[in-house]
Short mmCIF file of C-alpha atoms and ligand atoms in Angstrom, two decimals:
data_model
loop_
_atom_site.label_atom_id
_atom_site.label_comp_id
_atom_site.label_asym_id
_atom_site.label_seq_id
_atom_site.Cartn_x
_atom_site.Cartn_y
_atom_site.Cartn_z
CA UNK A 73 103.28 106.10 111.70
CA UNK A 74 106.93 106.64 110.78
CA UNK A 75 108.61 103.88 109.41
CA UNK A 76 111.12 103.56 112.15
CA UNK A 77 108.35 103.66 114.81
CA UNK A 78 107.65 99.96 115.60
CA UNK A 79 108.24 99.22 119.09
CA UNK A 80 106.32 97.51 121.81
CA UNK A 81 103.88 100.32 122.25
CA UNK A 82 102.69 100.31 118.86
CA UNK A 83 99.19 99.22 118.45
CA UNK A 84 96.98 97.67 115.57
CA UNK A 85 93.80 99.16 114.37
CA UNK A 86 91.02 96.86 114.39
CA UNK A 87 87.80 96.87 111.64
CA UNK A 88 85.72 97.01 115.19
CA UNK A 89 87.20 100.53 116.62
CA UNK A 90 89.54 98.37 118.95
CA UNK A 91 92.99 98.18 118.58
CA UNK A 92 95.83 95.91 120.03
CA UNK A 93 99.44 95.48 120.40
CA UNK A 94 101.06 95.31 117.08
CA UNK A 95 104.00 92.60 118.32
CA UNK A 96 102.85 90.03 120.68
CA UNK A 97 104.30 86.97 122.67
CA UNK A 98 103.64 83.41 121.32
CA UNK A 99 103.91 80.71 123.58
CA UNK A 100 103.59 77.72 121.18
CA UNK A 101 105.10 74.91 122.71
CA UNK A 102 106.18 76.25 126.04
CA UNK A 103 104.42 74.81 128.94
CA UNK A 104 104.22 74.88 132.68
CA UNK A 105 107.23 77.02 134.19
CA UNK A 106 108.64 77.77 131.17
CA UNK A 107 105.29 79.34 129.94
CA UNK A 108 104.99 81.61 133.05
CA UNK A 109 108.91 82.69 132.63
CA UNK A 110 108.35 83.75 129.41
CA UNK A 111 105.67 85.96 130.07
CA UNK A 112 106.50 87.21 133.08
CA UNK A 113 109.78 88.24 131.07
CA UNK A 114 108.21 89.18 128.24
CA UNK A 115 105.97 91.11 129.77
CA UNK A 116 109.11 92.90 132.07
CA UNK A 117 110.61 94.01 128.71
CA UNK A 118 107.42 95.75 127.49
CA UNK A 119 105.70 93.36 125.89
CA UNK A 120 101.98 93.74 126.33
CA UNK A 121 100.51 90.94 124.24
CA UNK A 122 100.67 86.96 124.69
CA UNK A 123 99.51 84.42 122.04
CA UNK A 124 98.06 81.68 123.93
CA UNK A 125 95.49 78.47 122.49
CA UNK A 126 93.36 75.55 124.14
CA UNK A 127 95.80 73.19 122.24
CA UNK A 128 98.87 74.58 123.60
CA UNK A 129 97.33 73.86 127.21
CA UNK A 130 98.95 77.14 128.47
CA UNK A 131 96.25 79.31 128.73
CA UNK A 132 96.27 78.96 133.30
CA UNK A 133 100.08 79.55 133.02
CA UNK A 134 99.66 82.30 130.66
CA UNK A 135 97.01 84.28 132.54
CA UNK A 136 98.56 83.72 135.76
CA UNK A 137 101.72 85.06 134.84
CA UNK A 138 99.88 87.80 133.41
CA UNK A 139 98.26 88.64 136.85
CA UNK A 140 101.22 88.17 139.30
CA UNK A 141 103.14 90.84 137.03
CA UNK A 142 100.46 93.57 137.14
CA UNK A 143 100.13 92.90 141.32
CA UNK A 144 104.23 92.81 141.22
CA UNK A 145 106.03 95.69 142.16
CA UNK A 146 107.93 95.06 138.75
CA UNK A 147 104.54 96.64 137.30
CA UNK A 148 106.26 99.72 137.73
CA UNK A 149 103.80 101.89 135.24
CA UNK A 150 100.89 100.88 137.33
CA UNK A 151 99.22 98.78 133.98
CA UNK A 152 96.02 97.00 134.71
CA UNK A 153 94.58 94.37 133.03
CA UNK A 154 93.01 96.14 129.87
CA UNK A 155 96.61 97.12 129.26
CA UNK A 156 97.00 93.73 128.83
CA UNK A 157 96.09 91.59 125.48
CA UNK A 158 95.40 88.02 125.83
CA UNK A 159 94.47 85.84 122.78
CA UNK A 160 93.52 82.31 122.92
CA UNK A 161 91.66 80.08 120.43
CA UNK A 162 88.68 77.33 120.36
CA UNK A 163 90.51 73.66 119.98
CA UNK A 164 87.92 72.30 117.01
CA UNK A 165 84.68 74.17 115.34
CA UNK A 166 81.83 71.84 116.63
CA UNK A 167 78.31 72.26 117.45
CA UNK A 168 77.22 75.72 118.91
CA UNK A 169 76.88 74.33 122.57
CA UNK A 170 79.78 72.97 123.37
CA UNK A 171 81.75 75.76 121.24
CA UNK A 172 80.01 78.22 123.82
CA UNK A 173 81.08 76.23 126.33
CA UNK A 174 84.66 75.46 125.47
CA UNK A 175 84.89 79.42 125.48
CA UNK A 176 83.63 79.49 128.86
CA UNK A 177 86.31 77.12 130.28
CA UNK A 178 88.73 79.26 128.27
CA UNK A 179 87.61 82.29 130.09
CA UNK A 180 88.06 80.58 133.75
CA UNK A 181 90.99 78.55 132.71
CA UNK A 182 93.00 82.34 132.28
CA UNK A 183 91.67 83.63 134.85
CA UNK A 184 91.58 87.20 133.28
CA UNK A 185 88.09 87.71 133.79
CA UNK A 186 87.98 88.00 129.69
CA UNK A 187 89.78 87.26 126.86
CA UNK A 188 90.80 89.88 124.47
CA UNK A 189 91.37 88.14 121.12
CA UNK A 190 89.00 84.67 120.78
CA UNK A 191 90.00 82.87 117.30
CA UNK A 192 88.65 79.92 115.85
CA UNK A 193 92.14 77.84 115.42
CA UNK A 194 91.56 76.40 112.03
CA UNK A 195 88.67 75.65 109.50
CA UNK A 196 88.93 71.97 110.42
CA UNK A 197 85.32 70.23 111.01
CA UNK A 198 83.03 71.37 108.29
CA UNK A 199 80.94 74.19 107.00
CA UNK A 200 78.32 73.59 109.59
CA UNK A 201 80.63 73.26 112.43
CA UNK A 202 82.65 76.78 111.38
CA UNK A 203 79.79 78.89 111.02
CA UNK A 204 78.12 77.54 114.10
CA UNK A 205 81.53 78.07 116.48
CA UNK A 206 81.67 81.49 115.05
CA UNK A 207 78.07 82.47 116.27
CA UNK A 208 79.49 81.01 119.91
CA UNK A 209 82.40 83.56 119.46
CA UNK A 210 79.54 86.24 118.68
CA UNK A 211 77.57 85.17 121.39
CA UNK A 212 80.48 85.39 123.88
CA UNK A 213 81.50 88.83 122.82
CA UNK A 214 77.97 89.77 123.29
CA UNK A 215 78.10 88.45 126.84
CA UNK A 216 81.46 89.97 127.56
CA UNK A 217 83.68 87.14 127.80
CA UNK A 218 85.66 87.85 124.15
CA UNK A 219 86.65 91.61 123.18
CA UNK A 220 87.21 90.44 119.59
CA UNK A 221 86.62 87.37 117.51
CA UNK A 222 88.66 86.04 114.25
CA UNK A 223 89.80 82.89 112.72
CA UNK A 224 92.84 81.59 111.97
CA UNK A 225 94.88 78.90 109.45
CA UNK A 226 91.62 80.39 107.06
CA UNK A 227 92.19 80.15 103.55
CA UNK A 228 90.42 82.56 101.43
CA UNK A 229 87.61 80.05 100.40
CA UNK A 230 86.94 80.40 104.33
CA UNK A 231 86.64 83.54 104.81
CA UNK A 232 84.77 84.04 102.36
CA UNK A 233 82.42 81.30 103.43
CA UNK A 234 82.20 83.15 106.70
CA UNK A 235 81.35 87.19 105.01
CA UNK A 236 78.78 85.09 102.86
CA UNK A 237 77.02 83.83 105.53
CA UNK A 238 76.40 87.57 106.81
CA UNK A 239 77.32 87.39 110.77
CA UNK A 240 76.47 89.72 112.87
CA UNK A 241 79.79 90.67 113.93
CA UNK A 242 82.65 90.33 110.95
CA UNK A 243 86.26 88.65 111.96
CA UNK A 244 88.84 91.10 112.59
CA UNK A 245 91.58 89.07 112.47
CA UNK A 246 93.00 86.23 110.40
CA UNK A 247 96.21 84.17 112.32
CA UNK A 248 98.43 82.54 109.76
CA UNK A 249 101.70 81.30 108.83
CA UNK A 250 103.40 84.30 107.02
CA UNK A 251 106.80 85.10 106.43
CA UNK A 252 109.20 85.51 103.39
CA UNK A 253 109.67 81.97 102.94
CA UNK A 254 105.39 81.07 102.53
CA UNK A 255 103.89 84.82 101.97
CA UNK A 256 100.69 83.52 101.28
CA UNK A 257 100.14 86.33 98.64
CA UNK A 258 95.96 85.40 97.78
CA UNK A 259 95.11 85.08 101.84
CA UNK A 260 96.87 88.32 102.79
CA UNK A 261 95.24 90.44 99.84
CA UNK A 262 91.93 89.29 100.49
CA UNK A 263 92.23 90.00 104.48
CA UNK A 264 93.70 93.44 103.34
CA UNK A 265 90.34 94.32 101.13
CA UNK A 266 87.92 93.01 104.08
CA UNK A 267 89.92 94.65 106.60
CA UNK A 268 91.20 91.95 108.35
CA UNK A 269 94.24 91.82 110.28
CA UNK A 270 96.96 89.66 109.58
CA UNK A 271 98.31 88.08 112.24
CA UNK A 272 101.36 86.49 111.20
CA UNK A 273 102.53 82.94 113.06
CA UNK A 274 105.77 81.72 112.61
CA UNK A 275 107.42 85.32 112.14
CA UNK A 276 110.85 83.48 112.63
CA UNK A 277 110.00 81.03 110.15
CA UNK A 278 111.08 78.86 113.56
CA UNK A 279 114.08 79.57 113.40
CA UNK A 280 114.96 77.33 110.16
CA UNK A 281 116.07 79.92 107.64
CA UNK A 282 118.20 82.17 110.29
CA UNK A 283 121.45 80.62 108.21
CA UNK A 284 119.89 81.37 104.23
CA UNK A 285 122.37 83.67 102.85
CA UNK A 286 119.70 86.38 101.69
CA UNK A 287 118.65 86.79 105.51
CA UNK A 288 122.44 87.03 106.42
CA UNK A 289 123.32 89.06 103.91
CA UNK A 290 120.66 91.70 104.54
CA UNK A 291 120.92 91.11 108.49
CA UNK A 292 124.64 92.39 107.83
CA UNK A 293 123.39 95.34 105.44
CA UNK A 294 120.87 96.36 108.06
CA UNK A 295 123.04 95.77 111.03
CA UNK A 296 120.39 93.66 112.48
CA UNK A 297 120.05 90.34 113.73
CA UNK A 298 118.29 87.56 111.25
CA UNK A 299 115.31 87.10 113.90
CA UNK A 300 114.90 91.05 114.02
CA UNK A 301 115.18 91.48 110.17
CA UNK A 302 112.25 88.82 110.20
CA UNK A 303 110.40 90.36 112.52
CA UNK A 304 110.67 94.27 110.93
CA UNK A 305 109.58 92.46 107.27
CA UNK A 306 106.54 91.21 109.24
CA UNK A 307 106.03 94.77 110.46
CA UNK A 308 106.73 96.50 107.24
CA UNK A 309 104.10 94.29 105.38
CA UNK A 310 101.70 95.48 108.00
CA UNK A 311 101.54 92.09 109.83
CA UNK A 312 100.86 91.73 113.68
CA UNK A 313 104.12 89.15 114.23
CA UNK A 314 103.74 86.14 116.80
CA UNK A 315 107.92 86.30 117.49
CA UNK A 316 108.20 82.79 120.22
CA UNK A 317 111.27 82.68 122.31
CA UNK A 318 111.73 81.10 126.24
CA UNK A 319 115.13 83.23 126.43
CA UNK A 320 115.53 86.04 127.61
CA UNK A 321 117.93 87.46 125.39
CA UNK A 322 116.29 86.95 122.59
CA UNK A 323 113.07 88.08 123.30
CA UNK A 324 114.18 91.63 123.82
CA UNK A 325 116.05 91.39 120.85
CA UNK A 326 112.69 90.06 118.82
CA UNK A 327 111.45 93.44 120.09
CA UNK A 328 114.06 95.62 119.11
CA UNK A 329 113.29 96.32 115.32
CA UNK A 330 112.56 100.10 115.64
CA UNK A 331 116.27 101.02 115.13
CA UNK A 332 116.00 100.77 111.12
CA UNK A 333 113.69 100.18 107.80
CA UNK A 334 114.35 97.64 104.97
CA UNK A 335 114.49 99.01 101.81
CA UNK A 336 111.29 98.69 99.23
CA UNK A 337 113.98 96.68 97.19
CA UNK A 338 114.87 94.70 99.30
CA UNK A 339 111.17 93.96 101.13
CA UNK A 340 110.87 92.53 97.65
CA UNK A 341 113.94 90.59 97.78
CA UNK A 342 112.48 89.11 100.91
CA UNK A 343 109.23 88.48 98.87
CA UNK A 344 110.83 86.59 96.54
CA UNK A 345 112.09 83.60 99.21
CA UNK A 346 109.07 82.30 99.32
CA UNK A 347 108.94 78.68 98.99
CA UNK A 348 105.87 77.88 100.76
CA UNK A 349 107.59 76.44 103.98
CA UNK A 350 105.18 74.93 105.74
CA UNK A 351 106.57 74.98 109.14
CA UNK A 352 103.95 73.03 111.50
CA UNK A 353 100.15 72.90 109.97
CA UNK A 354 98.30 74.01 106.91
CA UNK A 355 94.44 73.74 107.30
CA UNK A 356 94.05 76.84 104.94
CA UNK A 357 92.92 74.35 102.22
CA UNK A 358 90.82 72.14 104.03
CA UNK A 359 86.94 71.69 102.88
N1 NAP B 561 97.41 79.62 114.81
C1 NAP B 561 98.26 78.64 114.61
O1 NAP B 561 97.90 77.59 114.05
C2 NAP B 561 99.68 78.79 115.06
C3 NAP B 561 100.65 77.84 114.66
C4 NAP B 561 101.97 78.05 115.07
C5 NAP B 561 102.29 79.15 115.86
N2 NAP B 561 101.32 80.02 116.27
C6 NAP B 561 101.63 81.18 117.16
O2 NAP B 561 102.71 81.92 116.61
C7 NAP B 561 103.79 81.95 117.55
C8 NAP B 561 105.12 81.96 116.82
O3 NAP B 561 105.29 80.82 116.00
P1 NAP B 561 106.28 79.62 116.35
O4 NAP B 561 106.45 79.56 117.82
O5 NAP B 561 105.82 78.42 115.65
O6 NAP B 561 107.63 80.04 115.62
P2 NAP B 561 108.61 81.33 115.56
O7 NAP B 561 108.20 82.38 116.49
O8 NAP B 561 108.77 81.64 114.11
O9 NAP B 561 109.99 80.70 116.02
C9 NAP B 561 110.20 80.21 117.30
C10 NAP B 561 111.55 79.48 117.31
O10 NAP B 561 112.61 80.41 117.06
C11 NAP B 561 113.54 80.40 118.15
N3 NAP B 561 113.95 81.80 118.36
C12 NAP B 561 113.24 82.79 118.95
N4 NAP B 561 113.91 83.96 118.91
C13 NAP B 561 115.07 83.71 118.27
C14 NAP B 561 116.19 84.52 117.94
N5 NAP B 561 116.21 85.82 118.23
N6 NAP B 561 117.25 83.94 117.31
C15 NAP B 561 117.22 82.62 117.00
N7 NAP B 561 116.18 81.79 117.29
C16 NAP B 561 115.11 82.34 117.92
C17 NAP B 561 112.76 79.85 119.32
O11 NAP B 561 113.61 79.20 120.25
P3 NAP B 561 113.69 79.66 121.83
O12 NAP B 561 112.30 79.67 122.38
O13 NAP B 561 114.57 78.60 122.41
O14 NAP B 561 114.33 81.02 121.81
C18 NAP B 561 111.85 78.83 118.63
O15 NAP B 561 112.57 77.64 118.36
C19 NAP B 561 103.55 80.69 118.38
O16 NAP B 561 104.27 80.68 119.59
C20 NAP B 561 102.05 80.76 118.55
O17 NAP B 561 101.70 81.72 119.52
C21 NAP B 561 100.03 79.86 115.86
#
């Protein structure tokens, strides 16, 4: 793909044949109303990915809004639901049965009829209680319900916990905080030689480095805004970015990053922020 060819059509290869959208909606902290606004706009502007969880208790909103817009006449391209990605993940790893069945409710709770992406949230609970929730997301892509399984907040001790314990189907995705300012060099190399896609949360770095004078500086070179020149590094570095926003405004303009490329020097220059900003949790150390 040429560098300048990001947009909202662009699509991720997956280690399991699938692929998916390569920037997707989060809806982190947005409930109720606001959740179905934002992906009912989100999806209006050509989004076709939304980044949903048990914990953010969005997942009805989120697959609801996701309906109404395909049977809207604003579905003007005639998409259907596998043109649609929907990703939610498992609250906490526990015992196999009740993972299985915490899937399950996921599953009716969207309403989709499946969900695309199914990740384990974070390593929290224990060896025991990781390995067994991931053989409930085997099990429920085996029955249908998931399309794809991976983990996320998984430090590299984790993952490789999880390839050591040969499963029968191998995460294809890893969800963590990434971005200039924590680039979590030793998780993204190992995901990169296991083929494991990078999903990276907190693209925007939440919006709390929008004013450091490196991102304004370069948002001025590249004639950008700060949130897009975010974004585009995430891209760049071969990331699948989580970009959040309720308003309108901006989340077209978190899409709009296929207008230019940063500069090898200054992706590096970018690198070299990183101060490992935490910005909400960090499980990928747990034991
Ligand atoms: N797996 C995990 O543990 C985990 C943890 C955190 C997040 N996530 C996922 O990753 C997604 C993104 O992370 P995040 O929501 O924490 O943070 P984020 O996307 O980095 O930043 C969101 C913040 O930036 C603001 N914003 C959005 N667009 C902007 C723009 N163009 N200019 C200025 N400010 C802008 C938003 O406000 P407005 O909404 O008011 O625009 C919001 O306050 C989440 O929604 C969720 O889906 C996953």
């Amino acid at each position: 793909m040429a560098q300048n060819a990001f947009s909202l059509a662009s699509r991720t290869k997956l280690s399991n044949g699938l692929s998916m959208p390569t920037i997707q909606l989060g809806v982190y902290l947005t409930s109720g109303r606001e959740t179905s606004r934002a992906v009912r706009l989100a999806l209006e502007s050509g989004y076709r990915a939304v980044d949903s969880a048990q914990m953010y208790d969005n997942e009805a909103e989120s697959g609801k809004a996701i309906l109404d817009f395909l049977s809207s006449g604003a579905n003007v391209d005639g998409l259907k639901r596998e043109d649609i990605h929907f990703t939610s993940k498992l609250a906490s790893n526990s015992a196999y049965s009740t993972a299985r069945d915490a899937i399950k409710r996921s599953v009716k709770e969207c309403g989709l009829g499946y969900i695309d992406l199914f990740l384990l949230h974070s390593p929290y609970g224990g060896r025991e209680a990781r390995l067994e929730s991931w053989r409930a997301v085997e099990d429920a892509i085996a029955d249908g319900e998931v399309r794809i399984g991976g983990v996320s907040n998984y430090g590299v001790k984790h993952l490789q916990e999880l390839l050591d314990s040969k499963p029968k189907i191998l995460p294809a995705v890893n969800q963590v905080e990434v971005h200039p300012f924590n680039t979590r060099t030793d998780i993204v190399e190992f995901c990169h030689k296991n083929d494991i896609v990078v999903e990276a949360y907190a693209p925007l770095v939440r919006a709390l480095r929008m004013k450091h004078p490196t991102i304004v500086s370069l948002s001025k070179k590249y004639q950008c805004t700060p949130a897009q020149l975010l974004v585009r590094w995430s891209l760049q570095k071969g990331y699948v970015p989580l970009p959040k926003s309720v308003k309108k405004e901006r989340i077209i303009e978190n899409s709009q990053v296929g207008g230019f490329s940063i500069e090898q020097v200054d992706i590096e220059k970018m690198d070299g922020l990183d101060e490992y900003l935490v910005t909400d949790w960090d499980p990928t150390n747990c034991s």
